[in-house]
Coordinates of C-alpha atoms and ligand atoms in Angstrom, one line a residue:
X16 CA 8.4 0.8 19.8
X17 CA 11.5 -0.9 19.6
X18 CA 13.1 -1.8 16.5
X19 CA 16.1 -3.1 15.1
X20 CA 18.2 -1.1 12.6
X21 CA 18.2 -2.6 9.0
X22 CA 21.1 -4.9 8.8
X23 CA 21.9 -4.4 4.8
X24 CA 21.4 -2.1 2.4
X25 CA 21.1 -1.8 -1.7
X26 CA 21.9 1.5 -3.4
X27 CA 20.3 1.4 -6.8
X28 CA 21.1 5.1 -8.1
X29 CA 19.0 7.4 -5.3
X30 CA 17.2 4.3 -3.8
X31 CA 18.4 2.6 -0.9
X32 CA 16.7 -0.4 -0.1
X33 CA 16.9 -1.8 3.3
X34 CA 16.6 -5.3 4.7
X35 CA 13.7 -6.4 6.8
X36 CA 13.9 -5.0 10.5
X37 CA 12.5 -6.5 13.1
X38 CA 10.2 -5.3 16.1
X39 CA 11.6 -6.3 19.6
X40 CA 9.2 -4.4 21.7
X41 CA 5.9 -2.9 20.0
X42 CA 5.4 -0.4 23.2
X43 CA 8.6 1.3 23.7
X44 CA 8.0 3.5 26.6
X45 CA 8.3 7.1 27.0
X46 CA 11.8 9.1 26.8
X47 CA 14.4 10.2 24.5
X48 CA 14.7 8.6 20.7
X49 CA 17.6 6.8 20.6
X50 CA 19.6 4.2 19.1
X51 CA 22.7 1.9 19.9
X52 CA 24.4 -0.3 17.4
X53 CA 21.3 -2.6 16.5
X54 CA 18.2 -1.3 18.2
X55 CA 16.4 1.6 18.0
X56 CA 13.9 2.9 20.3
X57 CA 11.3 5.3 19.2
X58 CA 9.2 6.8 22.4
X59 CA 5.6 6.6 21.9
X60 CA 5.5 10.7 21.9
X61 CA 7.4 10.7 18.6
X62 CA 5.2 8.2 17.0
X63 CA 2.1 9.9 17.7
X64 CA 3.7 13.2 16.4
X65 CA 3.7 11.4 12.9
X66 CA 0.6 9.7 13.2
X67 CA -1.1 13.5 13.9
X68 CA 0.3 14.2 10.4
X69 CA -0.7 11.0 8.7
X70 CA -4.3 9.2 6.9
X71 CA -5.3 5.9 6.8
X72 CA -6.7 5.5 3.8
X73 CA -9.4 2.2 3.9
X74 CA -10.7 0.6 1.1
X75 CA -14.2 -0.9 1.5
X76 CA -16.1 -3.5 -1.1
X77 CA -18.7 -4.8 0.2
X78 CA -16.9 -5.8 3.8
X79 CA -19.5 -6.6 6.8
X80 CA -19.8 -3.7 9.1
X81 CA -18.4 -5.5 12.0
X82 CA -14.9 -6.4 10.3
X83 CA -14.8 -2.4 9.1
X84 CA -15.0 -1.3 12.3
X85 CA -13.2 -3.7 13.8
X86 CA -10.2 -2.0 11.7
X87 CA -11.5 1.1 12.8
X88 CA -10.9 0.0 16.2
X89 CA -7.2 -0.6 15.6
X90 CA -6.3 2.6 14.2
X91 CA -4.7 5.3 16.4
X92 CA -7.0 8.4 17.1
X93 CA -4.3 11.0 16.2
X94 CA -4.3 9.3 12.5
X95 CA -6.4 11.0 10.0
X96 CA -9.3 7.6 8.6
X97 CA -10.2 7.9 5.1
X98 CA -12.8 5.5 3.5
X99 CA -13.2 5.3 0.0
X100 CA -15.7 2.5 -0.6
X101 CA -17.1 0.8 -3.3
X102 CA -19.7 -1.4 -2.0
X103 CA -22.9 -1.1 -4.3
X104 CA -25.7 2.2 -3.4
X105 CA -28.5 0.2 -4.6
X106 CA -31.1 -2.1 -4.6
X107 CA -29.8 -2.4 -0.9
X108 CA -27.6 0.8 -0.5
X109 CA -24.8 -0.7 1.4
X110 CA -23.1 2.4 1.4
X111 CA -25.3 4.4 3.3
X112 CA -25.7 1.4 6.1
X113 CA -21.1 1.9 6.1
X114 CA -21.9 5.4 6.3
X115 CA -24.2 5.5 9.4
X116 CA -22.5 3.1 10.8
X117 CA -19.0 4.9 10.7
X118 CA -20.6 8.3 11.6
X119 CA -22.1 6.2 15.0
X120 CA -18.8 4.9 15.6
X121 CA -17.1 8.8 15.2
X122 CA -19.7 10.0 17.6
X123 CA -18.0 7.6 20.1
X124 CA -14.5 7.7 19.8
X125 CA -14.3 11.6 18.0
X126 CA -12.3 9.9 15.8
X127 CA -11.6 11.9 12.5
X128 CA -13.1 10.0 9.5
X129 CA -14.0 10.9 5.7
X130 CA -16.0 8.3 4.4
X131 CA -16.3 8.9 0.0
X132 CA -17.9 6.9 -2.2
X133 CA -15.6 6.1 -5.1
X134 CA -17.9 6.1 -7.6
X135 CA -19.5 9.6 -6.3
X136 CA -19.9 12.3 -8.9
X137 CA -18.4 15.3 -7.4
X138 CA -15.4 13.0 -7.5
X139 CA -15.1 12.1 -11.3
X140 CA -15.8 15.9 -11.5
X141 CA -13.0 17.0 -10.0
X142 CA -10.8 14.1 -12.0
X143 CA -11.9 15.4 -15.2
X144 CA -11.5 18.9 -14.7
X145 CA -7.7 18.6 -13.4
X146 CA -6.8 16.5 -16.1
X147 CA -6.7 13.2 -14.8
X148 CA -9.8 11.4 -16.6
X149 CA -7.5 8.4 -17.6
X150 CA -9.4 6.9 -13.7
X151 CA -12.6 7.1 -15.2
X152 CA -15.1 5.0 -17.5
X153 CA -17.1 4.9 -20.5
X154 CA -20.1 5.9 -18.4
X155 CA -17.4 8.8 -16.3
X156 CA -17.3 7.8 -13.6
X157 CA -14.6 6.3 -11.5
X158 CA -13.6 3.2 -12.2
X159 CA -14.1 0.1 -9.9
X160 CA -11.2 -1.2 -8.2
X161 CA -8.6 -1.3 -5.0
X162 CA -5.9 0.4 -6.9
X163 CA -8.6 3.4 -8.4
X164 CA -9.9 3.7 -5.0
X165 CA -6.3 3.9 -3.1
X166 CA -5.5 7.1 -6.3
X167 CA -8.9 8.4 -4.7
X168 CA -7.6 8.0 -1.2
X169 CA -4.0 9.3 -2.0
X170 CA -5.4 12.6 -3.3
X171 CA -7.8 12.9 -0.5
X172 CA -5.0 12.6 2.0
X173 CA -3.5 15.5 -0.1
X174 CA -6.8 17.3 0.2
X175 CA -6.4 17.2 4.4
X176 CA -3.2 18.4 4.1
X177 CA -2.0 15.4 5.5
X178 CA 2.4 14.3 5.2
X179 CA 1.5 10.6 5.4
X180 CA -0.3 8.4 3.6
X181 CA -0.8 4.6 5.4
X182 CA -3.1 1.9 3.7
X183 CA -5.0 -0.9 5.8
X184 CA -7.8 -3.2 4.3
X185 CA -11.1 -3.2 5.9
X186 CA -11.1 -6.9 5.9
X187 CA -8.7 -7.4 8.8
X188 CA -9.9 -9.9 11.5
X189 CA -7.2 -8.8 14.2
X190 CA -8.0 -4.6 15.4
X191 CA -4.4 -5.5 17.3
X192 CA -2.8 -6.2 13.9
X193 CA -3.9 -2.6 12.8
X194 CA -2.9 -0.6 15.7
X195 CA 0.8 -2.4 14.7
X196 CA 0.7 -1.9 11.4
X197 CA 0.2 2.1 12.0
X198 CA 3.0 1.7 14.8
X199 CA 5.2 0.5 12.4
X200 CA 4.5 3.2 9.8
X201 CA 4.6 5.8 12.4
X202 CA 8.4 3.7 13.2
X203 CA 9.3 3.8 9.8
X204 CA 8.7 7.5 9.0
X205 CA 10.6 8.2 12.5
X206 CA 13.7 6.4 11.4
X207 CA 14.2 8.1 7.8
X208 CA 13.2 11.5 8.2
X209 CA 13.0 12.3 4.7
X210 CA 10.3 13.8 2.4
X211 CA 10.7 10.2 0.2
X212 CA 10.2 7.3 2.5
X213 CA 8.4 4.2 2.2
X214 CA 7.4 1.7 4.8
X215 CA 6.3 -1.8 3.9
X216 CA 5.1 -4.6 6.0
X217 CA 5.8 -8.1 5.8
X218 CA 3.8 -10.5 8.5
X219 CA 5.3 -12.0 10.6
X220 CA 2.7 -15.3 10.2
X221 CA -0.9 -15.9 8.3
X222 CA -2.6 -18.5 10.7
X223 CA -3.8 -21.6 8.5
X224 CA -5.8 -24.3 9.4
X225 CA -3.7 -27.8 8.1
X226 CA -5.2 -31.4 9.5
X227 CA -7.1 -30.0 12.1
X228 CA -4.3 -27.8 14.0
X229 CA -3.7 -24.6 13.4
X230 CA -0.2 -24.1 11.6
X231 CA 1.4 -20.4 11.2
X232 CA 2.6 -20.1 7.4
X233 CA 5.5 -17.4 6.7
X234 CA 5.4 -16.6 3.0
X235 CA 2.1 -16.8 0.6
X236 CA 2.7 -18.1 -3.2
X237 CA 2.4 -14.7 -4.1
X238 CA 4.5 -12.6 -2.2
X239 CA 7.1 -15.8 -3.0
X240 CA 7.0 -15.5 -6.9
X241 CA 7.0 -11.6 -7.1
X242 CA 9.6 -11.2 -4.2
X243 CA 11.9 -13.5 -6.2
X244 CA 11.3 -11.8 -9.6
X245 CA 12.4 -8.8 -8.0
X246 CA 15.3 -9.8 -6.5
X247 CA 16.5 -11.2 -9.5
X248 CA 16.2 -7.7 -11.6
X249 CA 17.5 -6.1 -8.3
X250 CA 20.7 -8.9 -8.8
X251 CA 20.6 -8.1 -12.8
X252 CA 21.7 -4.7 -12.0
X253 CA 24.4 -4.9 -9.3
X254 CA 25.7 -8.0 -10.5
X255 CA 25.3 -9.4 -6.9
X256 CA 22.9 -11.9 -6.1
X257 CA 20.3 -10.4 -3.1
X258 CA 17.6 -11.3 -1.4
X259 CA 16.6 -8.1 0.2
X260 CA 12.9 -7.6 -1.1
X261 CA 10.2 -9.3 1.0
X262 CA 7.4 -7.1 0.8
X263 CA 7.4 -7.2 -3.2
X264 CA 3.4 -7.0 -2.5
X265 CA 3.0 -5.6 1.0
X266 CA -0.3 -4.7 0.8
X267 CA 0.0 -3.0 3.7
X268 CA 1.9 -0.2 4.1
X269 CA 2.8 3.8 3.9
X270 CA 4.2 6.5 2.2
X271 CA 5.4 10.3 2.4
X272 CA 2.1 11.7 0.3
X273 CA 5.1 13.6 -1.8
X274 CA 6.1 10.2 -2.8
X275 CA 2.8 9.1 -3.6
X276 CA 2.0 12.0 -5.7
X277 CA 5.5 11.1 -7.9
X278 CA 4.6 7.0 -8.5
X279 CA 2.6 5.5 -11.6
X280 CA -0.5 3.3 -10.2
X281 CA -1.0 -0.2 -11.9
X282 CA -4.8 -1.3 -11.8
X283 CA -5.6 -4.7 -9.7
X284 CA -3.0 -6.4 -8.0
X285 CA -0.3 -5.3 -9.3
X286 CA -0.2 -1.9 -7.5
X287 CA 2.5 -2.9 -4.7
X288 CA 4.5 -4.9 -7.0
X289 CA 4.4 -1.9 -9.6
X290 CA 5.4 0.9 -6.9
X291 CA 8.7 -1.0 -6.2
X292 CA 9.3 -1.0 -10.3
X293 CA 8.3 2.1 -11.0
X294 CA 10.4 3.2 -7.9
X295 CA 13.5 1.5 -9.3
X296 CA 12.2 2.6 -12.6
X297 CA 12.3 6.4 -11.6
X298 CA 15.1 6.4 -8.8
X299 CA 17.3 3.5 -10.1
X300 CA 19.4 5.9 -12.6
X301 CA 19.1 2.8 -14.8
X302 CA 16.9 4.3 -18.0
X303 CA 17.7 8.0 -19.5
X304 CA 15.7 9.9 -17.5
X305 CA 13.4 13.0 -18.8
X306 CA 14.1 14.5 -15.2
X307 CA 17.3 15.1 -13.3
X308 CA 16.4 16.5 -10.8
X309 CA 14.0 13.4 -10.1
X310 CA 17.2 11.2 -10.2
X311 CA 19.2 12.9 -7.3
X312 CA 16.3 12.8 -4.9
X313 CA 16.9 10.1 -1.9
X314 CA 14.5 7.6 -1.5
X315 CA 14.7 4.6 1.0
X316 CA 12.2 1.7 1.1
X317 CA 11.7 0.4 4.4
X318 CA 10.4 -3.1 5.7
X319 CA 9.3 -4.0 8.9
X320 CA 8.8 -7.4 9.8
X321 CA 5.1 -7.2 11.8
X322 CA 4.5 -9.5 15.0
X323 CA 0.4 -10.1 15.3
X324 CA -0.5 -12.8 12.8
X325 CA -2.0 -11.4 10.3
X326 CA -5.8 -12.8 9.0
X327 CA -8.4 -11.4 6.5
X328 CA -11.4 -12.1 5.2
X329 CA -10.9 -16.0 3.6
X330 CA -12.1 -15.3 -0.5
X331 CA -11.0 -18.3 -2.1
X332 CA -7.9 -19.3 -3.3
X333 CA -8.9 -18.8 -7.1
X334 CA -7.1 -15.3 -7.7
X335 CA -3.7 -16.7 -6.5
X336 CA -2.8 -17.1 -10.0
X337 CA -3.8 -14.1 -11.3
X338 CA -2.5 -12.4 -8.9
X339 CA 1.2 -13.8 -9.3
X340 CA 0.8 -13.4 -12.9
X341 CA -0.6 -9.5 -11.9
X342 CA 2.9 -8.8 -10.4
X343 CA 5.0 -10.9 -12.7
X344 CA 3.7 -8.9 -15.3
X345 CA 4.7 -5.4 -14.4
X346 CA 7.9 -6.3 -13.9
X347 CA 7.9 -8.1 -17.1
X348 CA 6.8 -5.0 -19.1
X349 CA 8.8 -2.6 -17.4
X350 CA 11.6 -1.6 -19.7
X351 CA 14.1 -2.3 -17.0
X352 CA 13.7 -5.9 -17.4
X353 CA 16.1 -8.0 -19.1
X354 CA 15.7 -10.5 -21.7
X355 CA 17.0 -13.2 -19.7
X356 CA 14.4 -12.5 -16.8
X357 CA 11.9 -12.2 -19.3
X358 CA 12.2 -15.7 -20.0
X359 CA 12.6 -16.9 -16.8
X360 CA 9.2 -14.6 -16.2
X361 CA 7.4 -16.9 -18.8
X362 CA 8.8 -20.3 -17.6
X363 CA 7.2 -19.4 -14.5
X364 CA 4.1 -19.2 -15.8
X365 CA 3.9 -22.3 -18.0
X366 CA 5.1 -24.0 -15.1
X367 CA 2.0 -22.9 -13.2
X368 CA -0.5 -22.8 -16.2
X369 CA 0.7 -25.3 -18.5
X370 CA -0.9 -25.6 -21.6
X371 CA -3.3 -22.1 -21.3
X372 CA -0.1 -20.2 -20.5
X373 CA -0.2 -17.6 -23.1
X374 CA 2.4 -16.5 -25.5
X375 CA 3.6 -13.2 -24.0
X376 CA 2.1 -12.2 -20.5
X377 CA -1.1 -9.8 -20.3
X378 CA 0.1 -5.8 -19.9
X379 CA -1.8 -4.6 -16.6
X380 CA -3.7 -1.1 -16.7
X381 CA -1.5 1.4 -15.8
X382 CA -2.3 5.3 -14.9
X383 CA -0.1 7.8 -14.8
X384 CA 1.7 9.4 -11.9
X385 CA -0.3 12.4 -10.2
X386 CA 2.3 14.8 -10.9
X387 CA 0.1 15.1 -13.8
X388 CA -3.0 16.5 -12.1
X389 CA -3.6 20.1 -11.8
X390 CA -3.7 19.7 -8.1
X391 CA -5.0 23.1 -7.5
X392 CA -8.2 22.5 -9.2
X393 CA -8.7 19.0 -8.0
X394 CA -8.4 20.9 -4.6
X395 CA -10.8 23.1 -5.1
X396 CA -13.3 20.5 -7.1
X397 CA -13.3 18.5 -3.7
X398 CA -13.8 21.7 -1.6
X399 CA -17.3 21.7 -3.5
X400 CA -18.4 18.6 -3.9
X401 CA -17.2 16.9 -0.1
X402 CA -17.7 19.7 1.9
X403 CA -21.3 19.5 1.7
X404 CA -23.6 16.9 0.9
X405 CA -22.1 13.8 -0.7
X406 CA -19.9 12.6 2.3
X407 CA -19.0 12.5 5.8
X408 CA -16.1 14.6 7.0
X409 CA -14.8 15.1 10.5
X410 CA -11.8 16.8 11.4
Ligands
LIG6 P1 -6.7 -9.5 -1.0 O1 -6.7 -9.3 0.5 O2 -5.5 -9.0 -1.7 O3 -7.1 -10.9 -1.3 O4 -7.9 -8.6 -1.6 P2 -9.3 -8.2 -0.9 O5 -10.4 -8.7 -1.9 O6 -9.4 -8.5 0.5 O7 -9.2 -6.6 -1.1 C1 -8.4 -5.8 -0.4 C2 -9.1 -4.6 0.2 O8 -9.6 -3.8 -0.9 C3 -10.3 -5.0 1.0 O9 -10.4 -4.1 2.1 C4 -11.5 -4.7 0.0 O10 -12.7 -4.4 0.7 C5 -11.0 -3.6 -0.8 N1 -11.5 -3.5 -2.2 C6 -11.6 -4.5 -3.1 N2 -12.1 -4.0 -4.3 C7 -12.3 -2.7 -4.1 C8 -12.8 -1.6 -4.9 O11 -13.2 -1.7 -6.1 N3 -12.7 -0.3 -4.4 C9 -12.4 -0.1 -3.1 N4 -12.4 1.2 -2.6 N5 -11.9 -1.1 -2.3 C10 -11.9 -2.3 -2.8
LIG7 CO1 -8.2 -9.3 2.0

């Protein structure tokens, strides 16, 4: 892969932000891994070395088999796959059909999948016992949702021993668009070889269909609003107006499973939006921190600028809204935020939900960094319960 080197740079306390970077070749070649003044060139050898140490961690609800394995299709062999679905077990047990159909699909490729069912017991079990039952519900079980289901995902990726954690939805049209998006990640932990990175996409394009022709849009509503927002608090703090974030809610993207272990998890769609507050939040140096030693650790936040367009599963443009006011909300409630921003938060909204804007915006769900978990019993609670019966595994 060939990539440019990040133009700019924000240093906020131990967190250096970079500016988007652009892909200029997405095979490389073969050869040495080197760099000149703007381009870097990572040989495909070096790439796969991370992707042998790195899950993909899928998140299923009720997707059709075909678009599943589509993205199956598009992710490299040497990556770990991790499924954590949610589709319902009954009266037609969806989950069983993705199972088969995954373990038929492994038995072609050898491809190394772990397909878990978020809701399974064995699961909750192992929550409960290490201390982390804040994920389940009244009934204790696991609660539903994309966010609960990438914590389940995260920790599993610890279970494998895995370094890197990559997430990719299973409702991707494009199996090319996958294979780049693992590239990039591959790219991204190549380039900053520390035990903190995070790599974020932004796409390139989102194909639309406007008067009959087919028209290729840059920036969704949502990404717009919460990238803004954040650039502004960014700004608040350095006193210098930026525009560095565009991957505010990059739902796709990757992280050192170290990282992922340190960062609180907002429920719904708020979880990108919330990493890059809570990452300021922890990293920044901004708020009196309970833990020094947390403060002086480096952390960079990488984006890559993808080249396939990207195009998912169409679901109705109703949850726009909610999902802007989702990611306008953490960063509202984050004590970071200042008064002024606050207001400017809420003017947003009115302007979008005139008179049923409420008062104050909505807190989101939050849960707790994993640092809390008692992760040698969690370990051992999944040794029991997904070695055996309840799921698939292939290594
Ligand atoms: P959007 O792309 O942000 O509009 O959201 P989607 O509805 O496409 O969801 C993103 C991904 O998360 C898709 O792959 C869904 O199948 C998956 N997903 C949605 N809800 C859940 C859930 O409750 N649990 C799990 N494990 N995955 C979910
Ligand atoms: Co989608």
């Amino acid at each position: 892969m060939r990539i440019e080197i990040p133009r700019e740079c924000e240093r906020i306390g131990s967190l250096q932000i970079y500016g988007l970077q652009k892909v200029y070749e997405l095979d490389g070649g073969e050869g040495p891994h080197e760099h000149d003044s703007v381009i870097e060139r990572i040989p495909s050898e070096v790439l796969y070395d991370r992707m042998r140490e790195m899950a993909i961690v899928v998140p299923v609800k009720n997707e059709r088999l075909k678009l599943i394995e589509g993205v199956l299709v598009g992710i490299p062999s040497p990556c770990q796959v991790i499924v954590v679905s949610n589709s319902p077990r009954g009266p037609v047990d969806r989950f069983n059909l993705e199972k088969e159909a995954l373990e038929n699909y492994a038995k072609f490729t050898g491809k190394k999948i772990l397909v878990v069912h978020q809701k399974d017991p064995g699961l909750a079990k192992a929550f409960v016992e290490a201390g982390y039952s804040e994920l389940l519900d009244e009934t204790g079980i696991v609660r539903s949702g994309k966010a609960e289901g990438m914590i389940v995902g995260t920790l599993l990726a610890k279970w494998l021993g895995k370094k890197y954690l990559g997430f990719v939805d299973s409702d991707n049209y494009f199996p090319g668009a996958v294979l780049e998006y693992v590239h990039e990640y591959a790219a991204g932990f190549a380039m900053n070889n520390t035990s903190n990175t995070f790599v974020r996409i932004s796409w390139h394009s989102k194909p639309k269909i406007m008067e009959s022709s087919i028209f290729f849009a840059k920036w969704g509503r949502s990404s717009v609003n919460s990238n803004m927002m954040l650039n502004r608090l960014l700004t608040h703090f350095s006193g210098f107006e930026t525009e560095i974030v565009k991957t505010g809610n990059a739902g796709e993207h990757a992280l050192t499973v170290d990282l992922a272990l340190k960062l609180e998890y907002a429920a719904g769609y708020a979880v990108e939006t919330h990493h890059f507050v809570n990452l300021l939040e922890k990293y920044g140096g901004l708020l009196a921190s309970e833990d020094d030693e947390e403060v002086s650790e480096k952390v960079t936040i990488c984006q890559i600028e993808s080249r396939n367009p990207h195009m998912h599963e169409s679901k109705g443009e109703d949850h726009v809204e909610d999902m802007i006011d989702a990611s306008l909300s953490v960063i509202y409630h984050s004590d970071l935020c200042p008064e002024l921003l606050r207001r400017e938060i809420m003017e947003n909204v009115r302007s979008r939900r005139g008179d049923e804007s409420p008062k104050e915006i909505a807190p989101v769900k939050m849960y707790p960094s994993l640092s809390k978990i008692d992760m040698d019993t969690f370990l051992s609670c999944c040794d029991e319960a997904l070695n055996f019966n309840l799921a698939s595994v292939r290594t």
